[in-house]
Amino acid sequence: MKTIILTTSKQDIEAAGKILKSGGLVAFPTETVYGLGANALDGAAVKSIYAAKGRPSDNPLIVHIAEKEDIIPLVEEVTPKAKALIDAFFPAPLTVILKKSPLIPSETSGGLDTVAVRMPENETARAVIKASGCPIAAPSANTSGLPSPTKAKHVIEDMSGKIDAIIDGGDCAYGVESTVITLAEEPPVILRPGAITKEMIEGVIGTVNISNAVLNGMAENETAASPGMKYKHYSPKAEIILVEGSSAKFCEFVNSKKDAFALCFEGDEVNIPHIAYGYENDDLSQAKELFSALRRLDEMGAKKVYARAPHKEGVGMAVYNRIIRAAAFKVIDLTKPFFIGLTGQTGSGKGYVGEILKKLGFNVIDSDAVSRSLTEKGSPLLAVLQKEFGNDILIDGGLDRAKLAKKAFSSKESTARLNAIMHPAICEKCRKQAKGLSVIDAPQLFEAGLEKECYKIIAVVAPRETRLERIIQRDGISRKRAEERINAQLGEEYYKEHSDFVITNDGKEDVEKQLLKIVENIL
Ligand code: TXA
Ligand code: MG
């Protein structure tokens, strides 16, 4: 099929209207994103939209109208709240969902008993609808799953050869799709945030809820109130990872990355390849640029992109909702200590895993070394220990570790006293040493309560016999002594249950391969 490119001239709009009336497909600009239109009352025409987009057919379409009163025949009833919203906002980037009338074919409503209706603010859009003489079903004019089109060139990229015509009406004013609110429920629920914010809507009709799925992912078995919410969305080919944090933290984090791209705000001091999507404190500018920026990252050949997270207030909620879907809900939160915990029983081969992580560029903090440095000769902490456990834990003014261990581990109560002194200090020093992506290598991660500091935990396990052999060899101790040490530790099951990832280091399985897969999952 040859796709003709039309302008916004009167003549071209008339031509577009004719194509739509006769069952064809026309992409046209709206103030949100470009729409791919068909006669909403013609099931066959609507079906061809799904085909052109490659969209699952249980995902219903928004019906676009040119005048407020055009909604009346499409719905069972224009409820008082619907009327209030229409009067206050239409034409606007706002879609209302009501019980449908029999006029709406199931192809348009995706088999639901409701219909979504919107009157666009964009004049070309309304002129096209008017010229067609029918309500127009129009999803965003992108290939399903890709970022929505905010420029005619995006539509041409996705839809050339698949539809009858594309009207080039320049850039879309808002850049994110309309706010979708269902009035078929009480209180009404915002299913998709957009430029008409919750606060603006509540100013007219009082309390509305926001669907859980707006800012969070959905559980696998949950059903979507708005079917469009359940699909991976808006995503370019590149893998996107959303990063929460200030400009300074974000820049420090991404500037250490090799072979990665950044999606940042204007003014962020990023020195890896990057694209800015608007300004930090201007959510409308972010909305306008986001989808276009995602497409440009693909053009630049980005494989992995760290994206700076927007705030979630006002229109920021719409921006966040789109970007977190583009990231398939992968988020790194730099506002929290970002540690990966590495732990495992003695002899499990945890040290080897730590070495690989170092080579991969992680800042590996050895908690044993931290503990030793904190209790060096003359340190304040050593004085505290001396006061608590007596002068005989010292040798030549330094700490006699064996002596301290003997005293502290003689009873549960004295172990607790030692931990109460050491663990907060260890945690604090580890936090201070954290920069970029840090790993805490700690055999006693759980015992020390360090697991609470960790974003993810990797446990290294190995069969008991392997561990025994390793520590007998490494430390030159008897089998009996080795057994005692192993028995004093938490069991393998505990490590498995309390960790996010488990690496088997039994001398047979490929440790590096297991680790690389985990790292890919974490970042
Ligand atoms: O800004 C917009 O709304 C753009 C422009 C072209 O107008 N259109 C648009 O349509 O974004 P689309 O199809 O890409 O997104 C429509 C969303 C989907 O998430 C869909 O599941 C939801 O609205 N939706 C449509 N009808 C619904 C209904 N009856 N019940 C629940 N959700 C519905
Ligand atoms: Mg869409």
XYZ file of C-alpha atoms and ligand atoms in Angstrom:
557
model
C 0.000 0.000 0.000
C 1.210 3.480 -0.818
C 0.817 5.889 2.099
C 0.140 9.474 1.033
C 1.444 12.372 3.101
C -1.096 15.156 3.536
C -0.837 18.703 4.868
C -3.276 20.519 7.148
C -4.817 22.401 4.197
C -8.602 22.413 3.880
C -8.367 20.328 0.753
C -6.165 17.683 2.354
C -8.396 17.493 5.409
C -11.397 16.904 3.151
C -9.429 14.130 1.411
C -8.585 12.561 4.786
C -12.259 12.716 5.788
C -13.225 10.847 2.630
C -10.695 8.078 3.248
C -11.992 7.609 6.798
C -15.632 7.616 5.721
C -14.927 4.835 3.237
C -13.258 2.576 5.823
C -9.596 3.611 5.372
C -6.895 4.470 7.909
C -5.502 7.990 8.402
C -2.918 9.114 10.967
C -3.447 12.655 12.218
C -1.928 14.991 14.804
C -3.552 15.624 18.166
C -2.313 17.788 21.032
C -1.095 14.639 22.827
C 0.395 12.250 20.269
C -0.403 11.317 16.675
C -3.471 9.110 16.375
C -4.192 6.338 13.879
C -7.829 6.844 12.960
C -10.623 4.730 11.534
C -14.414 4.993 11.596
C -15.236 3.909 15.168
C -18.615 2.498 14.132
C -17.165 0.274 11.391
C -15.865 -2.964 12.935
C -13.894 -3.964 9.837
C -12.138 -0.592 9.594
C -11.256 -0.737 13.292
C -9.866 -4.241 12.863
C -7.380 -2.935 10.314
C -5.997 -0.544 12.976
C -5.021 -3.518 15.128
C -3.322 -5.106 12.144
C -1.345 -1.969 11.191
C -0.161 -1.473 14.783
C 0.357 -5.145 15.587
C -1.802 -4.494 18.662
C -3.537 -7.183 20.757
C -7.239 -6.962 19.941
C -8.412 -7.039 23.582
C -6.971 -3.548 24.014
C -9.845 -1.099 23.439
C -9.575 2.154 21.488
C -10.478 5.734 22.325
C -13.311 7.191 20.275
C -12.605 10.791 19.188
C -15.381 13.322 18.648
C -15.519 16.848 17.175
C -18.268 18.363 19.352
C -19.222 17.821 22.996
C -22.728 16.596 22.148
C -21.348 13.916 19.811
C -20.775 11.758 22.891
C -24.509 11.290 23.532
C -25.275 8.514 20.993
C -22.065 6.630 21.906
C -22.829 5.995 25.587
C -25.656 4.579 27.667
C -25.788 7.738 29.769
C -23.725 10.898 30.193
C -23.550 10.762 33.994
C -23.516 14.003 36.033
C -19.790 13.652 36.746
C -19.094 13.001 33.069
C -21.090 16.090 32.154
C -19.175 18.170 34.693
C -15.812 17.034 33.276
C -16.923 17.578 29.686
C -18.155 21.085 30.485
C -15.013 21.950 32.410
C -12.386 20.541 30.062
C -13.483 19.369 26.575
C -11.802 19.872 24.145
C -8.800 18.555 26.107
C -6.194 15.813 26.574
C -8.781 13.952 28.679
C -10.598 10.701 27.937
C -13.720 9.648 29.824
C -14.936 6.054 30.057
C -18.665 5.364 30.334
C -21.024 2.433 29.681
C -21.234 2.064 25.898
C -24.305 2.228 23.683
C -25.098 -0.579 21.199
C -23.712 1.659 18.448
C -20.124 0.866 19.496
C -18.895 -2.367 17.896
C -16.975 -4.801 20.068
C -13.873 -4.274 17.877
C -13.739 -0.687 19.193
C -14.440 -1.487 22.842
C -12.153 -4.513 22.882
C -15.123 -6.616 23.986
C -15.803 -4.470 27.092
C -19.209 -2.978 27.922
C -17.664 0.487 28.254
C -16.298 2.988 25.764
C -13.553 5.633 26.045
C -14.380 9.024 24.504
C -12.300 12.131 23.962
C -12.660 15.454 22.165
C -9.177 16.611 21.128
C -8.030 20.180 21.553
C -5.974 20.112 18.344
C -7.882 21.857 15.569
C -6.615 19.686 12.749
C -7.781 16.622 14.669
C -11.276 18.041 15.119
C -11.435 19.194 11.493
C -10.559 15.674 10.285
C -13.212 14.087 12.508
C -15.769 16.593 11.271
C -14.824 16.009 7.636
C -15.281 12.251 8.080
C -18.778 12.664 9.485
C -18.232 9.847 12.018
C -16.644 9.297 15.435
C -13.013 8.241 14.979
C -11.381 5.402 16.875
C -7.714 6.284 17.252
C -4.932 4.726 19.253
C -1.495 6.285 19.143
C -0.076 5.886 15.626
C 2.971 3.825 16.597
C 3.817 0.176 16.189
C 2.458 -1.474 19.338
C 5.089 -1.433 22.106
C 7.232 1.362 20.629
C 7.211 4.931 21.963
C 4.154 6.940 20.879
C 4.718 9.318 17.941
C 4.959 13.019 18.715
C 6.201 14.079 15.268
C 4.959 13.188 11.771
C 8.332 11.570 11.039
C 7.753 9.020 13.831
C 4.477 8.000 12.188
C 6.139 7.760 8.808
C 8.805 5.469 10.339
C 6.231 3.128 11.867
C 3.279 3.238 9.474
C 4.555 3.849 5.928
C 3.086 1.276 3.586
C 0.574 0.086 6.183
C -2.061 2.854 6.131
C -3.718 5.112 3.573
C -2.558 8.547 4.675
C -0.601 10.557 7.229
C -1.363 14.215 7.951
C 1.776 16.144 8.867
C 0.678 18.670 11.473
C 4.012 19.375 13.136
C 4.995 18.490 16.712
C 2.397 17.535 19.327
C 1.972 20.145 22.056
C 1.902 17.852 25.112
C 3.751 14.744 23.996
C 2.091 12.259 26.359
C -1.268 10.628 25.756
C -4.492 11.867 27.325
C -5.508 11.299 30.917
C -7.900 8.321 30.969
C -10.537 8.276 33.711
C -13.305 5.749 34.158
C -16.644 7.092 35.344
C -18.154 3.627 35.157
C -16.919 3.202 38.745
C -17.555 5.169 41.909
C -15.394 6.916 42.938
C -13.980 7.394 39.437
C -10.506 5.994 38.777
C -7.661 7.488 36.757
C -6.356 4.615 34.676
C -3.697 6.584 32.853
C -2.291 9.946 33.998
C -1.833 12.746 31.473
C -1.729 16.520 31.182
C -5.101 16.915 32.906
C -3.961 16.095 36.433
C -5.711 14.443 39.372
C -5.807 17.809 41.153
C -7.490 19.481 38.174
C -10.104 16.725 37.977
C -10.768 16.706 41.735
C -11.333 20.456 41.521
C -14.386 19.643 39.391
C -15.858 16.316 40.588
C -14.275 15.691 43.990
C -12.284 12.634 45.043
C -10.961 10.301 42.412
C -8.675 7.311 42.838
C -5.563 6.489 40.913
C -5.185 2.963 39.653
C -2.412 1.067 41.392
C -0.966 0.145 38.049
C -0.164 3.802 37.272
C 3.083 3.968 39.219
C 3.664 0.301 39.979
C 3.894 -2.764 37.863
C 1.139 -5.323 37.921
C 1.428 -8.762 39.406
C 1.325 -11.474 36.762
C -2.089 -12.743 37.817
C -3.702 -9.312 38.284
C -6.237 -8.222 35.683
C -5.866 -4.768 34.200
C -8.652 -2.205 34.650
C -7.300 -0.605 31.517
C -6.060 -3.358 29.234
C -3.432 -1.040 27.745
C -1.651 -0.962 31.118
C -0.603 -4.561 31.076
C 1.617 -4.522 28.031
C 5.267 -3.595 27.921
C 5.046 -0.139 26.554
C 6.700 2.870 25.074
C 9.974 1.047 24.969
C 12.678 1.625 22.433
C 14.980 -1.213 21.405
C 17.530 -0.132 23.985
C 17.262 -1.399 27.537
C 16.205 1.451 29.838
C 17.012 1.598 33.547
C 15.325 4.288 35.581
C 17.600 6.009 38.104
C 16.201 7.954 41.070
C 18.417 10.643 42.545
C 19.662 14.231 42.377
C 21.472 15.630 39.360
C 24.830 15.274 41.124
C 24.211 11.657 42.166
C 22.891 10.710 38.750
C 25.883 12.260 36.965
C 28.402 10.618 39.268
C 26.685 7.288 38.692
C 26.396 7.406 34.895
C 29.755 9.045 34.242
C 31.466 5.891 35.475
C 29.609 3.745 32.955
C 31.210 2.370 29.835
C 29.219 1.636 26.678
C 26.087 3.166 28.187
C 23.914 6.137 27.293
C 22.078 8.569 29.539
C 18.629 10.088 29.265
C 18.936 13.152 31.457
C 17.630 16.677 31.960
C 19.000 19.857 30.374
C 21.952 21.056 32.437
C 22.880 17.656 33.925
C 26.656 17.336 33.702
C 26.766 14.024 31.933
C 29.857 13.134 29.935
C 28.808 9.855 28.373
C 26.633 9.970 25.203
C 23.276 11.377 26.227
C 20.010 13.042 25.322
C 18.125 15.487 27.505
C 14.349 15.282 27.856
C 13.300 18.695 29.128
C 14.169 20.502 32.354
C 14.237 19.051 35.871
C 11.531 21.341 37.260
C 9.371 21.575 34.164
C 7.211 18.467 33.774
C 5.488 19.784 30.645
C 8.855 20.086 28.903
C 9.659 16.490 29.924
C 6.329 15.225 28.595
C 6.914 16.949 25.270
C 10.393 15.514 24.746
C 10.250 12.026 26.282
C 8.999 9.839 23.429
C 11.069 11.627 20.840
C 14.163 11.229 23.035
C 13.508 7.486 23.387
C 13.375 7.133 19.614
C 16.570 9.156 19.164
C 18.421 6.870 21.567
C 17.677 3.991 19.226
C 18.932 6.016 16.278
C 22.170 6.628 18.179
C 22.553 2.868 18.613
C 22.139 2.847 22.391
C 21.990 -0.614 23.915
C 21.755 0.353 27.574
C 20.325 3.653 28.791
C 20.271 5.064 32.317
C 17.326 7.444 32.552
C 16.968 10.123 35.176
C 13.628 9.759 36.950
C 11.211 12.695 36.926
C 9.304 13.755 40.036
C 5.828 12.278 40.275
C 3.674 15.346 40.966
C 1.305 17.000 38.509
C 2.108 16.131 34.899
C 5.261 14.489 36.289
C 3.059 11.541 37.193
C 2.264 11.009 33.508
C 5.943 11.262 32.588
C 6.900 8.815 35.342
C 4.148 6.414 34.307
C 5.497 6.280 30.726
C 9.190 6.119 31.556
C 8.839 3.360 34.147
C 7.066 1.243 31.531
C 9.779 2.020 28.998
C 12.164 0.705 31.672
C 10.000 -2.395 32.220
C 9.977 -1.350 35.920
C 13.736 -1.600 36.374
C 14.703 1.073 38.897
C 17.924 1.954 40.688
C 17.330 4.241 43.658
C 20.427 6.319 44.412
C 18.655 8.128 47.250
C 19.029 4.944 49.303
C 22.392 3.345 50.099
C 23.008 1.233 47.079
C 24.820 -1.794 48.278
C 24.868 -5.261 46.957
C 25.530 -7.721 49.773
C 27.879 -10.611 49.086
C 27.833 -13.354 51.665
C 28.266 -17.071 52.133
C 29.522 -19.677 54.544
C 33.206 -20.122 55.190
C 34.837 -22.060 52.351
C 32.034 -21.332 49.902
C 34.393 -19.455 47.574
C 32.848 -16.044 48.183
C 36.238 -14.354 47.836
C 36.526 -15.522 44.244
C 33.149 -13.975 43.422
C 34.312 -10.727 45.041
C 37.396 -10.728 42.796
C 35.247 -11.016 39.659
C 33.002 -8.200 40.866
C 36.082 -6.009 41.325
C 37.169 -6.742 37.769
C 33.689 -5.769 36.598
C 34.247 -2.330 38.129
C 32.337 -2.687 41.389
C 33.619 -0.988 44.496
C 34.006 -4.050 46.730
C 34.152 -3.220 50.427
C 35.628 -5.928 52.620
C 33.746 -5.798 55.915
C 36.483 -7.754 57.719
C 39.065 -5.172 56.654
C 36.704 -2.399 57.747
C 36.343 -4.079 61.117
C 40.142 -4.371 61.496
C 40.759 -0.746 60.516
C 38.186 0.427 63.032
C 40.001 -1.303 65.885
C 43.575 -0.295 65.068
C 45.961 0.712 67.820
C 44.830 4.019 69.338
C 41.387 4.009 67.688
C 38.392 5.297 69.685
C 36.543 2.044 69.130
C 39.402 0.049 70.604
C 39.105 2.145 73.757
C 35.390 1.308 73.922
C 36.120 -2.408 73.551
C 38.805 -2.196 76.224
C 36.354 -0.617 78.619
C 33.745 -3.253 77.867
C 35.906 -6.388 77.803
C 38.916 -5.478 79.982
C 42.566 -4.527 79.483
C 43.652 -8.080 78.705
C 42.180 -7.910 75.175
C 45.194 -5.727 74.319
C 48.629 -6.845 73.317
C 51.349 -4.165 72.930
C 48.547 -1.566 72.872
C 46.891 -3.266 69.867
C 43.908 -5.606 69.760
C 44.493 -9.294 70.506
C 41.762 -10.621 68.279
C 41.946 -14.195 69.522
C 41.532 -12.992 73.099
C 38.599 -10.777 72.231
C 36.947 -13.598 70.296
C 37.345 -15.942 73.235
C 35.754 -13.469 75.626
C 33.044 -12.176 73.350
C 31.915 -15.563 72.073
C 31.845 -17.164 75.514
C 28.151 -16.363 75.898
C 25.246 -15.051 73.840
C 25.077 -12.028 76.050
C 28.706 -11.019 75.537
C 28.447 -11.683 71.773
C 25.507 -9.287 71.732
C 27.588 -6.682 73.586
C 30.378 -6.972 71.014
C 27.925 -6.734 68.114
C 26.232 -3.686 69.619
C 29.599 -1.919 69.581
C 30.984 -3.150 66.273
C 28.039 -3.434 63.884
C 26.815 0.178 63.816
C 30.399 1.359 63.365
C 31.004 -1.140 60.554
C 27.748 -0.129 58.842
C 28.619 3.527 59.070
C 32.108 3.082 57.664
C 30.803 0.893 54.831
C 28.288 3.600 53.970
C 31.088 6.162 53.884
C 33.127 3.988 51.549
C 30.180 3.452 49.208
C 30.534 5.207 45.934
C 28.918 4.253 42.668
C 27.997 0.634 42.728
C 29.252 -0.891 45.916
C 29.375 -4.427 47.152
C 29.706 -5.292 50.842
C 31.613 -8.518 51.127
C 30.527 -9.802 54.527
C 30.526 -13.387 55.770
C 28.422 -12.181 58.710
C 26.059 -10.047 56.626
C 22.933 -11.394 58.328
C 24.371 -11.671 61.828
C 25.566 -8.046 61.599
C 22.234 -6.736 60.375
C 24.025 -5.436 57.271
C 21.392 -7.038 55.069
C 19.090 -4.126 55.835
C 21.538 -1.839 54.053
C 21.513 -3.921 50.909
C 19.533 -3.407 47.773
C 20.143 -6.982 46.665
C 21.937 -9.901 48.266
C 24.045 -12.546 46.571
C 24.840 -15.693 48.533
C 27.592 -18.082 47.492
C 27.046 -21.718 48.398
C 29.036 -24.927 47.997
C 28.564 -28.500 49.241
C 29.661 -29.067 52.857
C 32.437 -31.481 51.905
C 33.903 -28.994 49.399
C 33.843 -26.232 52.015
C 35.530 -28.484 54.571
C 38.329 -29.387 52.174
C 38.826 -25.752 51.204
C 39.199 -24.418 54.735
C 41.374 -27.293 55.908
C 43.736 -26.512 53.007
C 43.512 -22.729 53.220
C 43.873 -22.296 56.972
C 45.908 -25.416 57.725
C 43.494 -26.551 60.436
C 42.304 -29.976 61.523
C 39.125 -31.519 60.182
C 37.600 -31.320 63.645
C 38.332 -27.585 63.922
C 36.949 -27.012 60.407
C 33.753 -28.875 61.316
C 33.339 -26.720 64.419
C 33.647 -23.541 62.401
C 31.131 -24.652 59.820
C 28.683 -25.805 62.485
C 28.822 -22.429 64.225
C 27.520 -20.685 61.104
C 24.048 -20.242 59.685
C 22.906 -23.150 57.520
C 22.818 -23.105 53.719
C 19.014 -22.957 53.737
C 19.130 -19.717 55.669
C 21.394 -18.117 53.068
C 19.196 -19.320 50.239
C 15.992 -18.101 51.822
C 17.285 -14.653 52.686
C 19.179 -13.825 49.498
C 17.991 -12.559 46.148
C 20.497 -14.590 44.164
C 22.458 -17.757 44.870
C 25.715 -18.726 43.193
C 26.909 -22.300 43.380
C 30.681 -22.450 43.588
C 31.296 -26.203 43.754
C 34.248 -26.220 41.381
C 32.068 -27.559 38.572
C 29.532 -24.882 37.704
C 30.725 -21.775 35.841
C 30.796 -19.084 38.548
C 31.521 -16.200 36.203
C 28.583 -17.079 33.983
C 26.220 -17.252 36.961
C 27.493 -13.920 38.243
C 27.192 -12.091 34.916
C 23.577 -13.160 34.661
C 22.907 -11.810 38.160
C 24.653 -8.511 37.466
C 22.557 -8.092 34.339
C 19.452 -8.602 36.470
C 20.495 -6.158 39.165
C 21.426 -3.300 36.850
O -3.940 10.968 23.812
C -4.511 9.928 23.496
O -5.391 9.424 24.185
C -4.095 9.294 22.170
C -4.490 10.218 21.034
C -4.273 9.597 19.684
O -5.807 10.633 21.207
N -4.669 7.993 22.041
C -4.248 6.935 22.743
O -4.876 5.771 22.499
O -3.361 7.013 23.548
P -4.279 4.330 22.901
O -5.167 3.359 22.231
O -2.839 4.243 22.565
O -4.532 4.240 24.431
C -5.842 4.088 24.940
C -5.794 3.613 26.360
C -5.328 2.179 26.444
O -4.519 2.038 27.597
C -6.643 1.414 26.580
O -6.465 0.184 27.237
C -7.472 2.384 27.391
O -7.109 3.659 26.908
N -8.912 2.187 27.169
C -9.624 2.437 26.053
N -10.912 2.084 26.220
C -11.029 1.616 27.470
C -12.116 1.088 28.249
N -13.321 0.965 27.751
N -11.862 0.684 29.514
C -10.616 0.792 30.022
N -9.564 1.286 29.345
C -9.753 1.675 28.081
Mg -0.679 3.840 22.723
